[in-house]
Coordinates of C-alpha atoms in Angstrom, one line a residue:
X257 CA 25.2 -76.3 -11.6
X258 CA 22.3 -74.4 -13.9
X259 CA 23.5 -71.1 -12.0
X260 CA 26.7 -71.1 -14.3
X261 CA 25.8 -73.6 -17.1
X262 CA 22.9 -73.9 -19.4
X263 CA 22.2 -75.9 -22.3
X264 CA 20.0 -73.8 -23.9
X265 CA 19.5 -69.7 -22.9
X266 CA 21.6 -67.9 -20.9
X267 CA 23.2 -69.4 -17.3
X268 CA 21.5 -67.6 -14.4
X269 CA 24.7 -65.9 -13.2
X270 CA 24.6 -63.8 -16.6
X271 CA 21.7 -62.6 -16.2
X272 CA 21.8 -58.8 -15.2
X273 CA 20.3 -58.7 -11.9
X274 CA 22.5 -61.6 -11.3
X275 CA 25.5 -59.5 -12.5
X276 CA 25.0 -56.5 -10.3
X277 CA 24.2 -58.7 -7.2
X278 CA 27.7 -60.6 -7.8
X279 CA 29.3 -57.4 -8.5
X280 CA 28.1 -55.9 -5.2
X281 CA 29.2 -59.2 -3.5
X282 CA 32.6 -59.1 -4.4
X283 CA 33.6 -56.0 -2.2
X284 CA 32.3 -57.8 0.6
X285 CA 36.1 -58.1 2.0
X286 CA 36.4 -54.3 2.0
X287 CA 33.6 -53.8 4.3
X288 CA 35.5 -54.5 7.6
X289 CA 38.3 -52.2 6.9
X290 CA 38.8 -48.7 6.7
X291 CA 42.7 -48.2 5.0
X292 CA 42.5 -51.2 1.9
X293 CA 44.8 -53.9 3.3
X294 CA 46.4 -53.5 0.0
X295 CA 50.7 -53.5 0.2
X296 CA 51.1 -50.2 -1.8
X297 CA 47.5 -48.5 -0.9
X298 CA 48.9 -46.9 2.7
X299 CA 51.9 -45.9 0.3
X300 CA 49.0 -43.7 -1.9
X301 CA 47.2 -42.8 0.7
X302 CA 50.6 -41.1 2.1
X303 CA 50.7 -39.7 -1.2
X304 CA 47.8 -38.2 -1.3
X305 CA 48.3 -36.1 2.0
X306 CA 51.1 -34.1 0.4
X307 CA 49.0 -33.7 -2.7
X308 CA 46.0 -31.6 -1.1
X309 CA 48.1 -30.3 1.5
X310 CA 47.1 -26.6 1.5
X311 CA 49.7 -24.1 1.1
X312 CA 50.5 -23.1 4.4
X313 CA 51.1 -27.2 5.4
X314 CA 54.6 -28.0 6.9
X315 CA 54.6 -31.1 4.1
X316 CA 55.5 -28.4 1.4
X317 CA 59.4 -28.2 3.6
X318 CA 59.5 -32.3 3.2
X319 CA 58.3 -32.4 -0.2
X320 CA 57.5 -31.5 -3.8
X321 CA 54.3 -32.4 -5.7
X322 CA 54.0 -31.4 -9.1
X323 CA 51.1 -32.7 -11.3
X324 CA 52.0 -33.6 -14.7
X325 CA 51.1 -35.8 -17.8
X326 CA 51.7 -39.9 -16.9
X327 CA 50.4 -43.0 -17.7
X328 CA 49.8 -43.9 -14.1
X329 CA 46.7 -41.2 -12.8
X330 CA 43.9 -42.9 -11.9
X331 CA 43.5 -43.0 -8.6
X332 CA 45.1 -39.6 -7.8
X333 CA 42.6 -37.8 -10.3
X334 CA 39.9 -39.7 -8.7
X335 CA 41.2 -38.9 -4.9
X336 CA 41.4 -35.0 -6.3
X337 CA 37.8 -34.7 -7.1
X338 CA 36.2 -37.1 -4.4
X339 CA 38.4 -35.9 -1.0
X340 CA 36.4 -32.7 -0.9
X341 CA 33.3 -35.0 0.1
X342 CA 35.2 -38.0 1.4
X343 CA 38.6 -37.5 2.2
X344 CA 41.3 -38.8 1.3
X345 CA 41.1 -42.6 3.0
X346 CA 37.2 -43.0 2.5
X347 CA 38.0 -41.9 -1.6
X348 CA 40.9 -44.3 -1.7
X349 CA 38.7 -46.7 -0.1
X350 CA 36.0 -46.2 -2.7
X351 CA 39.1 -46.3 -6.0
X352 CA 39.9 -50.3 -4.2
X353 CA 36.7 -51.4 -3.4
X354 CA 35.7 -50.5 -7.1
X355 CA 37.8 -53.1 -8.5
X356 CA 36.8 -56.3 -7.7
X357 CA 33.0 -54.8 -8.5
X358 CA 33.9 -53.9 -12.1
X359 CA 36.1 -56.8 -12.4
X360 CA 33.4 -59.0 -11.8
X361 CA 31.0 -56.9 -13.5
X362 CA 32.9 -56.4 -16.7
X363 CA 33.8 -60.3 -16.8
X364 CA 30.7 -61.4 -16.9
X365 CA 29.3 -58.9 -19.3
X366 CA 32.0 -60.2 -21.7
X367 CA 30.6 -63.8 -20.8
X368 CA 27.5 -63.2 -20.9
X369 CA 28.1 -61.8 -24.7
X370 CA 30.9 -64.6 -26.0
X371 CA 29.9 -67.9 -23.8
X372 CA 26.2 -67.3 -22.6
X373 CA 25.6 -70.8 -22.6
X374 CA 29.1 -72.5 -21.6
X375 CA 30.4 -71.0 -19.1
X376 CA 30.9 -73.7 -16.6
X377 CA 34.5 -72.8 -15.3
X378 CA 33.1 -69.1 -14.7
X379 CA 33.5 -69.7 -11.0
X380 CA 37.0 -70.7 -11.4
X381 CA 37.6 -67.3 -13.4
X382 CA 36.3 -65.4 -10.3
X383 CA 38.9 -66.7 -8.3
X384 CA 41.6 -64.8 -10.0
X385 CA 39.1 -61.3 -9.3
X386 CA 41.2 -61.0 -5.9
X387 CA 44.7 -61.7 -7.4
X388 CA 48.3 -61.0 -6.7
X389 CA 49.1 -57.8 -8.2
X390 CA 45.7 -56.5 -7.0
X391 CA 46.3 -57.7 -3.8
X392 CA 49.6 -55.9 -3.7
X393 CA 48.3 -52.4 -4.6
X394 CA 48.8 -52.1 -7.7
X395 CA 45.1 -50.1 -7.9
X396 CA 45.7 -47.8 -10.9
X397 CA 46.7 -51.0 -13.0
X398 CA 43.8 -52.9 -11.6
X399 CA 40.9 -50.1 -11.7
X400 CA 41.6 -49.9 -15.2
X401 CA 41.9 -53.6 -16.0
X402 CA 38.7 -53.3 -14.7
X403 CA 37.3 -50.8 -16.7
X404 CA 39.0 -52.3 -19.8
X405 CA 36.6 -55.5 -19.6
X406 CA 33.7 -53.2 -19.3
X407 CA 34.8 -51.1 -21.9
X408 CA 35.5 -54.1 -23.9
X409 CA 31.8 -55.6 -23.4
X410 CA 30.6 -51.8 -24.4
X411 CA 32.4 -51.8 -27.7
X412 CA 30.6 -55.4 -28.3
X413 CA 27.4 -54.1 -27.4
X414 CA 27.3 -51.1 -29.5
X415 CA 28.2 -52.6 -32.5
X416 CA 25.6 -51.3 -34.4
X417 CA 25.6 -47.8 -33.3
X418 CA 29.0 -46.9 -34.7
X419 CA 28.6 -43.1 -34.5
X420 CA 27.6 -43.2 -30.4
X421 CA 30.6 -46.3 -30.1
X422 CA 33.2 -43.9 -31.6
X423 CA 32.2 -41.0 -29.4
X424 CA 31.9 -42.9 -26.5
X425 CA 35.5 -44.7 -27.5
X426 CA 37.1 -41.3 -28.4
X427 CA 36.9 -40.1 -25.0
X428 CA 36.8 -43.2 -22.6
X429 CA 40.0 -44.3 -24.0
X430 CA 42.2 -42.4 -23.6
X431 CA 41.0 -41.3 -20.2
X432 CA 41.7 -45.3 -19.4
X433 CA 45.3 -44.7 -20.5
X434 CA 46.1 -41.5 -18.8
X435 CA 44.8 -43.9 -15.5
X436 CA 47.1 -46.4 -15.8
X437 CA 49.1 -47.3 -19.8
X438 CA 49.5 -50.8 -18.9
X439 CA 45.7 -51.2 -18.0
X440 CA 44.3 -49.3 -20.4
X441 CA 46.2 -50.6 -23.2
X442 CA 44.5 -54.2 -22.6
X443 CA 41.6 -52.4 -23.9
X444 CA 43.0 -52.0 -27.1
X445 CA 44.1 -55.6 -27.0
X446 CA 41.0 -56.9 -26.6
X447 CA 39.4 -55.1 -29.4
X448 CA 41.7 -55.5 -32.0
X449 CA 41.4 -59.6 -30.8
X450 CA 37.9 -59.8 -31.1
X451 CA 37.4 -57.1 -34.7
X452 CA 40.7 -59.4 -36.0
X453 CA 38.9 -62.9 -35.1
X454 CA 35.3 -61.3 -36.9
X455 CA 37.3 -60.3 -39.8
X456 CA 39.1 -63.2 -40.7
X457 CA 42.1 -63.2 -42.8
X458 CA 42.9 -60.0 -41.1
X459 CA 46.5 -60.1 -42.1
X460 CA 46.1 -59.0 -45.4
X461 CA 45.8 -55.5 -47.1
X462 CA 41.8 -55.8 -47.2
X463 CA 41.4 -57.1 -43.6
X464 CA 44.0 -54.5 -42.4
X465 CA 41.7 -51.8 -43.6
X466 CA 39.0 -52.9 -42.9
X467 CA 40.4 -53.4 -39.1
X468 CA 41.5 -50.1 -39.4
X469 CA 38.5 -48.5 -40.4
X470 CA 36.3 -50.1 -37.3
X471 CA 39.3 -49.1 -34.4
X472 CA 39.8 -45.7 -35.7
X473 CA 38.0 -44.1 -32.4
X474 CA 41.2 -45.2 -30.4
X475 CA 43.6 -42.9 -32.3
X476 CA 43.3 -40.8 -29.7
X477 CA 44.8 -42.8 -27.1
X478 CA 47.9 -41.3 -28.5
X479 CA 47.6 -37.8 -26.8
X480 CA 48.1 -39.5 -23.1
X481 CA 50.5 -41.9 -24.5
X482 CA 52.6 -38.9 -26.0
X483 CA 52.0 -36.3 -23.6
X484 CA 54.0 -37.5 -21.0
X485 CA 57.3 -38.7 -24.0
X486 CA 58.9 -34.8 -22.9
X487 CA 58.8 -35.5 -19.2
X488 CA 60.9 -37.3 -16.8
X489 CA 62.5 -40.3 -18.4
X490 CA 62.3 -43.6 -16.5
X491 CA 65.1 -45.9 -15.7
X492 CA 66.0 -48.8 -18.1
X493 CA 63.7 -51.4 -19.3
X494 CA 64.5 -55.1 -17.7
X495 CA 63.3 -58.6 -18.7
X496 CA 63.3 -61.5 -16.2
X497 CA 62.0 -64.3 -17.7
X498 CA 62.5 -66.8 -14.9
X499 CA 60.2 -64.1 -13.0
X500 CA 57.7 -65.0 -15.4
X501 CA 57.3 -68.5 -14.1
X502 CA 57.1 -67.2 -10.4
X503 CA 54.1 -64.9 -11.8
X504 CA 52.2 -67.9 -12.7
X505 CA 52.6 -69.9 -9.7
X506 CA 51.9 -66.7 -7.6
X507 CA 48.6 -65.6 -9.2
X508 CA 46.5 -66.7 -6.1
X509 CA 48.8 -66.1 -3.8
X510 CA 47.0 -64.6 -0.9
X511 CA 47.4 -66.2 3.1
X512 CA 48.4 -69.6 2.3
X513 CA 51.1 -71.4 0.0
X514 CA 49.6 -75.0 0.2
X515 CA 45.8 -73.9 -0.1
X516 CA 46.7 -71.1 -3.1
X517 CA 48.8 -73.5 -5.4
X518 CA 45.9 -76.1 -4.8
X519 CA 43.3 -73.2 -6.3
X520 CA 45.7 -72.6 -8.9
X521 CA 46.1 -76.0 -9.7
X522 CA 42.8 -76.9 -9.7
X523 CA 42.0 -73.9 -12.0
X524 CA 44.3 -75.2 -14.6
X525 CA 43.1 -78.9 -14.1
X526 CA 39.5 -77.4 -15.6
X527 CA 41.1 -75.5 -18.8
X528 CA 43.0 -79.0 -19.2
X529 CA 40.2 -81.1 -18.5
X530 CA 37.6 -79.1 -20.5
X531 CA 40.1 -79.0 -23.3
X532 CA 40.4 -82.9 -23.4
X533 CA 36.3 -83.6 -23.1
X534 CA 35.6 -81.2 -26.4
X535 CA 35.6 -77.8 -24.6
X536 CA 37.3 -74.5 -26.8
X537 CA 37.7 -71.1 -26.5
X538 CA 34.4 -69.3 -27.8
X539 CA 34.5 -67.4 -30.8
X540 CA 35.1 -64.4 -31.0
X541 CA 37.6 -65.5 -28.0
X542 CA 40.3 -67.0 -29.0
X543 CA 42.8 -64.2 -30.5
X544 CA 41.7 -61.8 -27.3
X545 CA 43.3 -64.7 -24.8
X546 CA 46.1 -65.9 -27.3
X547 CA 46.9 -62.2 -27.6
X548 CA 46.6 -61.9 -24.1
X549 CA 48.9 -64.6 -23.1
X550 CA 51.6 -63.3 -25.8
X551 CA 51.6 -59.9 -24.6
X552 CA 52.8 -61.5 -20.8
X553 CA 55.7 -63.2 -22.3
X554 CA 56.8 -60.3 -24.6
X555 CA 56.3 -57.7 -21.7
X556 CA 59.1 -56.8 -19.6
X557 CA 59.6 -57.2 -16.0
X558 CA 61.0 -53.3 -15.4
X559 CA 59.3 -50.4 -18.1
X560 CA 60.0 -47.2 -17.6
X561 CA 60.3 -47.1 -13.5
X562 CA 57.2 -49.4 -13.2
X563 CA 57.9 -53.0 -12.1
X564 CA 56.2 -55.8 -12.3
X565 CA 55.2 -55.1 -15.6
X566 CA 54.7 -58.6 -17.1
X567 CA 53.0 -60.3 -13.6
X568 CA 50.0 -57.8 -13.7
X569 CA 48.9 -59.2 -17.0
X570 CA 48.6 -63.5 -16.3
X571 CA 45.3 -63.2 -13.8
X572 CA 43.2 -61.5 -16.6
X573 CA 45.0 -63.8 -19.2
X574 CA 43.7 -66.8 -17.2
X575 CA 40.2 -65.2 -16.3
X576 CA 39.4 -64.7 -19.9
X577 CA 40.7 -68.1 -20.7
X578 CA 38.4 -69.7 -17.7
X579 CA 35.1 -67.7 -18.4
X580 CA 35.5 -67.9 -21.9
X581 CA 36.0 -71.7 -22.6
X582 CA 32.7 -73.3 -23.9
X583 CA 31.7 -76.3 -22.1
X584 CA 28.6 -76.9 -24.5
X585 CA 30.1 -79.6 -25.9
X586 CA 30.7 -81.6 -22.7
X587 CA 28.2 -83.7 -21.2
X588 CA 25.7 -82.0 -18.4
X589 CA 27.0 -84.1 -15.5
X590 CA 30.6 -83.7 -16.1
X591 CA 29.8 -79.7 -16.3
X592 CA 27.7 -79.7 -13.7
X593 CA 30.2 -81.2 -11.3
X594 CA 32.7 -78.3 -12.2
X595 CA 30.1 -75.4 -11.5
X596 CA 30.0 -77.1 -8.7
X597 CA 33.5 -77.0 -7.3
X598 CA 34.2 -74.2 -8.8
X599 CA 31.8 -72.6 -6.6
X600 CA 32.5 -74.0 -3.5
X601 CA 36.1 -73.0 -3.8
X602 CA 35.2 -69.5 -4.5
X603 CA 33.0 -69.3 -1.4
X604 CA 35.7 -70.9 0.6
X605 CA 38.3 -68.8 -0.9
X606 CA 36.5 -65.6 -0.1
X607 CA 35.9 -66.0 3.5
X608 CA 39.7 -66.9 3.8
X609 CA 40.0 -63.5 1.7
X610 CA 37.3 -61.4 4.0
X611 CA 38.6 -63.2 7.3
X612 CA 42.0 -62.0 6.4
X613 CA 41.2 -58.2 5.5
X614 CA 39.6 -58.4 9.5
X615 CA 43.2 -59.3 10.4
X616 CA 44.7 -56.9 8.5
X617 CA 42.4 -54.2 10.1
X618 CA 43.4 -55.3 13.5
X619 CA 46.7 -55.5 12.7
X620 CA 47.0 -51.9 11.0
X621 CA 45.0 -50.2 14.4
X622 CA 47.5 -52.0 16.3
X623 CA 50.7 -50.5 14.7
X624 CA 49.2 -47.1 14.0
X625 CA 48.7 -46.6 18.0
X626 CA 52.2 -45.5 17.2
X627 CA 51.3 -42.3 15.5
X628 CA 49.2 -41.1 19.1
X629 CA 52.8 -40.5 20.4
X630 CA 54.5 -38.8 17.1
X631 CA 54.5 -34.7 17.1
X632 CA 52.9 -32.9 13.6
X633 CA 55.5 -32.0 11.4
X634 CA 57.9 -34.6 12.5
X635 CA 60.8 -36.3 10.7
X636 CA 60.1 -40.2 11.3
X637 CA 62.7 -43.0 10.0
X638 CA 60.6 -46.1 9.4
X639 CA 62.1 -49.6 9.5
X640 CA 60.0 -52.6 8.4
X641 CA 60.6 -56.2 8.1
X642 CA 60.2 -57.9 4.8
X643 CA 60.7 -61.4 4.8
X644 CA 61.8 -63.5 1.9
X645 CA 61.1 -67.1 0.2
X646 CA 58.5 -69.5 1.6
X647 CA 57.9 -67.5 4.4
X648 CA 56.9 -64.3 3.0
X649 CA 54.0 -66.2 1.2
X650 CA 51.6 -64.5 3.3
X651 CA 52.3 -61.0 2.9
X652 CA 51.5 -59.2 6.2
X653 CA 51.0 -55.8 4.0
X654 CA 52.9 -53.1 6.4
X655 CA 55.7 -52.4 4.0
X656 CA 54.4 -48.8 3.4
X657 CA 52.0 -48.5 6.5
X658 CA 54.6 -45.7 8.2
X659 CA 53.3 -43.3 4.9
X660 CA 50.2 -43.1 6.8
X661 CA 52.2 -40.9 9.2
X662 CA 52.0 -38.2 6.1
X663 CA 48.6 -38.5 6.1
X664 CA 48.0 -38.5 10.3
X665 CA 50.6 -36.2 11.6
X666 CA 51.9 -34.7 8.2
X667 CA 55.7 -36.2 8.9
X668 CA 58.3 -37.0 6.5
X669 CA 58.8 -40.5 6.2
X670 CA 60.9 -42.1 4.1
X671 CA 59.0 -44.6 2.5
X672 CA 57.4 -42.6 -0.1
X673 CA 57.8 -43.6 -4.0
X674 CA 59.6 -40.9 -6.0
X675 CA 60.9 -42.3 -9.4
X676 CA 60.3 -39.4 -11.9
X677 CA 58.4 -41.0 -14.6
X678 CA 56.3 -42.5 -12.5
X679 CA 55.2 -40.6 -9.3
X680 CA 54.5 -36.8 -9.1
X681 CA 56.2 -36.8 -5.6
X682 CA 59.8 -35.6 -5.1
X683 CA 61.4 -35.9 -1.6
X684 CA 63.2 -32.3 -0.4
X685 CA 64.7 -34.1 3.2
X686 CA 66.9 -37.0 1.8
X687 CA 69.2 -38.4 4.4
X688 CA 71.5 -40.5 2.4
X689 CA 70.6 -44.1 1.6
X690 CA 67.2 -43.0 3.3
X691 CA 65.6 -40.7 1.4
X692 CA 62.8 -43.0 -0.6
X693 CA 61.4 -46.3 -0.9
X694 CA 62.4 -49.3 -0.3
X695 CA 65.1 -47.9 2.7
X696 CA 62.7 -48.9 4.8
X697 CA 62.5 -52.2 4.6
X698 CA 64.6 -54.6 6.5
X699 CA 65.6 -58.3 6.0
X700 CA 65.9 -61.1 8.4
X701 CA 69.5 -62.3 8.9
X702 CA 68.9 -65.4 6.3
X703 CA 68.0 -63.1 3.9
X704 CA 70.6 -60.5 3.2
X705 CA 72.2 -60.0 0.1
X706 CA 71.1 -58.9 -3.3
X707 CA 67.6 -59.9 -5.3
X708 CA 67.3 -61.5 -8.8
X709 CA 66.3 -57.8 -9.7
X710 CA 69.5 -56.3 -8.5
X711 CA 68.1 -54.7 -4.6
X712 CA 69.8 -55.4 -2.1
X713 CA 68.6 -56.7 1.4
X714 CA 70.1 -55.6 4.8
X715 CA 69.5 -56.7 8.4
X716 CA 69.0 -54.5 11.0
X717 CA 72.5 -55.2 12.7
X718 CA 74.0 -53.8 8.9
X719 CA 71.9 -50.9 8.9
X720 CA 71.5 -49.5 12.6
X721 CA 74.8 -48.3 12.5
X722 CA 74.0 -45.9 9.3
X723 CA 70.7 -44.6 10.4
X724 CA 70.7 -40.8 10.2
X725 CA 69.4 -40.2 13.4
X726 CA 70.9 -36.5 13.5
X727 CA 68.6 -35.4 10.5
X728 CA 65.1 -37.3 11.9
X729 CA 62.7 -36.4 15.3
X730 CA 61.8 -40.3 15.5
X731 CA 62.7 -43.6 14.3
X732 CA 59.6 -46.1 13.8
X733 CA 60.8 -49.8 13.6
X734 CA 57.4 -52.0 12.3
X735 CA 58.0 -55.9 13.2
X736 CA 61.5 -55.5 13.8
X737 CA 64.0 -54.7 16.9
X738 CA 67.1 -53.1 17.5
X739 CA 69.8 -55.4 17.9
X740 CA 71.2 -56.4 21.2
X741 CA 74.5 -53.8 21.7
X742 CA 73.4 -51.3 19.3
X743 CA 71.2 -48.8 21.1
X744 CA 71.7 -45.5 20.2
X745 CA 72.0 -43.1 23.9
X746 CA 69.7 -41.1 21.4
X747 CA 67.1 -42.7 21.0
X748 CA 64.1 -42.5 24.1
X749 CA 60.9 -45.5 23.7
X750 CA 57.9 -44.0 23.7
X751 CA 55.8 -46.3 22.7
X752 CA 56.2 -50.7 21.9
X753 CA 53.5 -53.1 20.7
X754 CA 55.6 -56.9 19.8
X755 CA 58.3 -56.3 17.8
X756 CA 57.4 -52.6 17.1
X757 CA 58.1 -49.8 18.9
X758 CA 58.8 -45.9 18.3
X759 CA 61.7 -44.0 19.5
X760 CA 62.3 -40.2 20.0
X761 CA 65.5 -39.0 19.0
X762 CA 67.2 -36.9 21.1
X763 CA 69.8 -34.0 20.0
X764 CA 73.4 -35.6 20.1
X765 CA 74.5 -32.3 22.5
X766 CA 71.3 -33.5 24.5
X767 CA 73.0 -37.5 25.7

């Protein structure tokens, strides 16, 4: 397909009207929804409500906010400058939708500068836009991913304007760390890659300075990355290299196990197949996805509170990889054939991805009818189901959908995120064993006991008789019921929709 492969000139899809219009495309999904369908966005968006709560606001009893220095800012600095025009949801609404746009718009401005004419697997790159870890919330990391392959095509498009690059470098930089370390820090990845790979023999004194001397600009990345050193300290840094192999198999893991592998599969099938008819990394490539890749087994699983460190990093490993391979070398049949397919399962794959956000929407107006019957300034104890192995392939996304009850009927819930190093948000009410997340979220039967990264499940029949009902106005159960024999006489329905259903909690002197 001459849309994504050319023999001569550039493919069609790299031209720049091209670009935008595929950028714009990509947030498509995003359109039929107003709170991202995202696992961890209602979790921000929570968040955010005790944030820009004004003084006077009852959340100030529930909880502490305290703004200071991290690695992990993006989308709250964003949220504090946009919600006096927006609001909170509509500006965390913007923050998501902006990633897959400058995903897809940074990608193929690196493409269009590295593999202008060879980029027959781009369409298989795209798939990994919509990936696991952005698909699970994990927006600061994402957004500046994002904005790391746009930076990355900026530094390669102002190479000959060094004094402009450095002061555009000195300042976008290290505002890209003090968004998100992890994200940012693939920036400086990528550059070093590519100034190494045009240096040659980079190793040695001469090619050290002279690497030196070209990424000076991105000295300054160390105020953010040392600012926040005096702070909190996070909890201990863990590797799980088995996890690593789940990451790769659950890159595309979105609403079906059987249909995802296949994508993935097929994805590597091209990199393999391409490699075997004469197709290589294009220059100027080939350290950046190397480097890449190494970086994803050296990281660890747990760094400093964050997990998940090490899966974030494989979907822009194998994007690069894809986009980047140069399929010049390969006859014009056998590379049309994979533009081809490779676009007709990225059409497919996004309307299973838009249909799904629809769902999502439905299903997220359907539990929040809950909220109509909660009181402002409640206490509300949230139960959710989380399901495990095969079965929890499809992610139904409502793990932190009770923080919306912050944001709704400013409550206390206790699925907020409060690890020191991480988040600026402290809980003041902390029932024990319920204060934070994840004591909300409840196993299935089959599925108690403790994780490979040392949580541990409970049923509801283990944890009803712990609940702290004499400290909470409500208890909120999401997908899950009571079990037979263990009503509390507290507890009053007010409200059911399937398996969810809210309770008032009466005063014990009250039954």
């Amino acid at each position: 397909m001459s849309f994504f492969s050319a023999q001569t000139g550039k493919s069609a899809a790299l031209r720049w009207r091209w670009i935008l219009l595929l950028s714009l495309l990509s947030i498509l999904p995003f359109l039929f929804v107003q709170v991202p369908p995202l696992v961890d966005v209602p979790g921000h968006i929570g968040r955010f409500a005790v944030q820009l709560a004004p003084a006077e606001s009852i959340l100030h009893r529930y909880f502490v906010f305290t703004w200071r220095p991290t690695l992990n800012l993006g989308a709250d600095l964003i949220v504090q400058a946009l919600h006096p025009l927006l609001g909170p949801v509509a500006a965390m609404w913007l923050v998501c939708a902006a990633v897959p746009a400058l995903t897809v718009l940074g990608l193929l401005a690196v493409t269009r500068r590295l593999n202008p004419q060879g980029a027959a697997a781009l369409p298989f790159a795209l798939l990994f836009v919509y990936n696991d870890s952005f698909l699970w919330g994990f927006v600061n990391y994402a957004l500046s991913a994002a904005l790391s392959l746009c930076g990355w095509a900026l530094w390669m498009a102002l190479e000959r304007r060094n004094a402009l690059r450095a002061l555009v470098f000195a300042l976008f930089a290290p505002a890209l760390f003090l968004g998100h370390g992890e994200g940012g820090a693939l920036l400086l990845l990528w550059v070093v890659a590519w100034e190494a790979e045009r240096i040659g023999r980079w190793w040695q004194p001469r090619g050290l300075a002279t690497l030196a001397a070209r990424l000076w600009p991105f000295v300054f990345v160390a105020v953010p990355v040392v600012l926040p050193a005096s702070g909190e300290k996070g909890g201990k840094t863990v590797w799980d290299f088995p996890g690593k192999i789940d990451a790769l198999f659950n890159m595309l893991r979105d609403q079906n196990m059987a249909f995802d592998l296949a994508s993935l599969g097929a994805a590597f099938a091209v990199l393999l197949y391409g490699r075997l008819r004469g197709a290589r990394l294009a220059t100027g490539a080939r350290l950046a996805v190397w480097a890449s890749f190494a970086l994803f087994l050296a990281a660890p699983y747990q760094l400093s509170g964050t997990a998940n460190v090490d899966a974030r990093l494989i979907a822009h490993t194998v994007m690069l990889a894809l986009a980047l391979q140069d399929w010049r070398a390969v006859q014009r049949r056998p590379r049309a054939w994979v533009a081809a397919a490779g676009v007709a399962l990225l059409v497919l794959r996004f309307g299973v991805t838009t249909a799904s956000f629809v769902g999502y929407g439905q299903r997220y107006h359907r539990e929040l009818q809950a909220l109509d019957h909660v009181a402002h300034g409640s206490r509300v104890l949230n139960l959710t189901l989380a399901d495990c192995g095969v079965r929890a392939w499809r992610n139904p996304r409502i793990t932190h959908l009770a923080n919306l009850a912050t944001l709704e009927r400013d409550a206390w819930v206790n699925a907020h995120w409060a690890v020191k190093s991480v988040h600026l948000l402290e809980s003041r009410l902390a029932p024990l064993g319920f204060a934070t997340d994840p004591s909300q979220i409840v196993s299935p039967p089959d599925c108690v006991g403790t994780t490979g990264a040392g949580r541990e499940r409970r049923s509801i029949a283990q944890l009803a008789p712990t609940l702290p009902l004499d400290q909470v106005d409500y208890l909120w159960l999401i997908d899950v019921r009571l079990p037979p024999g263990q009503v509390d006489p507290r507890l009053v329905p007010v409200w059911h929709a399937g398996n969810s259903a809210l309770y008032a909690v009466r005063p014990r002197d009250a039954t």
